[in-house]
Tab-separated table of C-alpha atoms in Angstrom:
chain	number	residue	atom	x	y	z
A	508	MET	CA	17.524	17.724	-8.447
A	509	ARG	CA	14.698	15.298	-7.186
A	510	SER	CA	15.386	14.104	-3.898
A	511	LEU	CA	16.012	10.080	-3.267
A	512	PHE	CA	12.479	9.901	-1.925
A	513	GLU	CA	10.695	11.610	-4.858
A	514	GLN	CA	13.148	8.974	-7.052
A	515	ASN	CA	11.987	6.097	-4.679
A	516	LEU	CA	8.319	6.857	-5.056
A	517	GLU	CA	8.647	7.178	-8.878
A	518	VAL	CA	9.773	3.451	-9.208
A	519	GLU	CA	7.256	2.237	-6.963
A	520	LEU	CA	4.639	4.083	-8.907
A	521	GLU	CA	5.943	2.932	-12.191
A	522	SER	CA	5.752	-0.455	-10.660
A	523	TYR	CA	2.359	-0.125	-9.607
A	524	ILE	CA	1.162	1.107	-12.907
A	525	VAL	CA	2.751	-1.820	-14.762
A	526	LYS	CA	1.246	-4.282	-12.423
A	527	SER	CA	-2.253	-2.450	-12.652
A	528	GLU	CA	-2.472	-2.656	-16.422
A	529	VAL	CA	-1.807	-6.365	-16.067
A	530	LEU	CA	-4.527	-7.180	-13.398
A	531	ASN	CA	-6.810	-4.691	-14.811
A	532	PRO	CA	-8.960	-4.424	-11.591
A	533	LYS	CA	-12.875	-3.275	-11.252
A	534	VAL	CA	-12.433	-2.104	-8.016
A	535	SER	CA	-9.304	-0.265	-6.135
A	536	VAL	CA	-9.377	-0.230	-2.616
A	537	VAL	CA	-6.775	2.297	-0.968
A	538	ILE	CA	-5.881	1.778	2.624
A	539	PRO	CA	-3.762	4.501	4.557
A	540	ALA	CA	-1.476	2.771	7.033
A	541	TYR	CA	0.742	4.328	9.957
A	542	ASN	CA	2.044	2.147	12.536
A	543	THR	CA	-0.647	-0.500	12.204
A	544	GLU	CA	1.091	-3.972	12.757
A	545	GLN	CA	-1.219	-4.944	15.010
A	546	TYR	CA	-4.313	-4.465	12.743
A	547	ILE	CA	-3.192	-4.678	9.035
A	548	THR	CA	-2.998	-8.558	8.794
A	549	THR	CA	-6.517	-8.530	9.738
A	550	CYS	CA	-7.724	-5.442	7.445
A	551	LEU	CA	-5.870	-7.243	4.331
A	552	LYS	CA	-7.003	-10.863	4.990
A	553	SER	CA	-10.524	-9.427	5.055
A	554	LEU	CA	-10.307	-7.758	1.712
A	555	VAL	CA	-8.956	-10.550	0.056
A	556	LYS	CA	-11.208	-12.916	1.194
A	557	GLN	CA	-14.260	-10.765	-0.598
A	558	SER	CA	-16.473	-12.613	-2.980
A	559	LEU	CA	-15.248	-10.188	-5.410
A	560	LYS	CA	-11.818	-11.190	-6.643
A	561	ASP	CA	-11.052	-8.664	-9.122
A	562	ILE	CA	-9.573	-5.887	-6.991
A	563	GLU	CA	-6.490	-4.187	-6.211
A	564	ILE	CA	-5.490	-3.398	-2.549
A	565	ILE	CA	-3.423	-0.296	-2.404
A	566	VAL	CA	-1.771	0.235	0.864
A	567	VAL	CA	0.104	3.634	1.570
A	568	ASN	CA	2.413	2.978	4.294
A	569	ASP	CA	3.012	6.609	5.515
A	570	GLY	CA	6.162	6.390	7.058
A	571	SER	CA	5.236	3.685	9.732
A	572	LYS	CA	8.011	3.402	12.837
A	573	ASP	CA	6.832	-0.068	13.549
A	574	SER	CA	6.817	-3.224	11.387
A	575	THR	CA	3.757	-2.319	9.131
A	576	SER	CA	5.628	-2.294	6.141
A	577	ASP	CA	7.137	-5.697	6.530
A	578	VAL	CA	3.943	-7.284	7.283
A	579	ILE	CA	2.516	-5.969	4.076
A	580	LYS	CA	5.362	-7.047	2.324
A	581	LEU	CA	4.852	-10.687	3.463
A	582	LEU	CA	1.045	-10.455	2.715
A	583	ALA	CA	1.699	-8.904	-0.812
A	584	ASN	CA	4.061	-11.967	-1.791
A	585	GLU	CA	1.192	-14.149	-0.815
A	586	ASP	CA	-1.553	-12.132	-2.806
A	587	GLU	CA	-0.468	-10.061	-6.284
A	588	ARG	CA	-3.512	-7.992	-5.593
A	589	ILE	CA	-1.767	-6.187	-2.601
A	590	ILE	CA	0.312	-3.423	-3.857
A	591	LEU	CA	2.495	-1.514	-1.152
A	592	ILE	CA	3.593	2.074	-1.486
A	593	ASN	CA	6.093	3.729	0.729
A	594	GLN	CA	6.303	7.117	1.676
A	595	GLU	CA	7.756	9.330	4.112
A	596	ASN	CA	5.360	10.611	6.793
A	597	ASN	CA	3.010	12.919	5.464
A	598	TYR	CA	0.364	12.801	8.202
A	599	LEU	CA	-1.781	10.988	5.714
A	600	TRP	CA	-4.496	10.166	8.294
A	601	TYR	CA	-4.839	13.803	8.967
A	602	ASN	CA	-5.341	14.867	5.130
A	603	LYS	CA	-8.797	13.129	4.776
């Protein structure tokens, strides 16, 4: 039996795949995020303002303890190219 985490991740990935197929972007930017509430807005707004508009911005929230996920959700509501994937902390920053 799969854990609740695995089930939730599968739903988020399915949503991402559907959204990705609709957008069909030329470039995908993947941003790992962990407790970045102070910086994530600047990062994402910078990407949104790039001259190439045919992009998708995938933010992988690695179990942040602060409001990183909430900030990303707000920005994703403003721009459909921003895609949030939440996961339990897997020390993503360490697994480069």
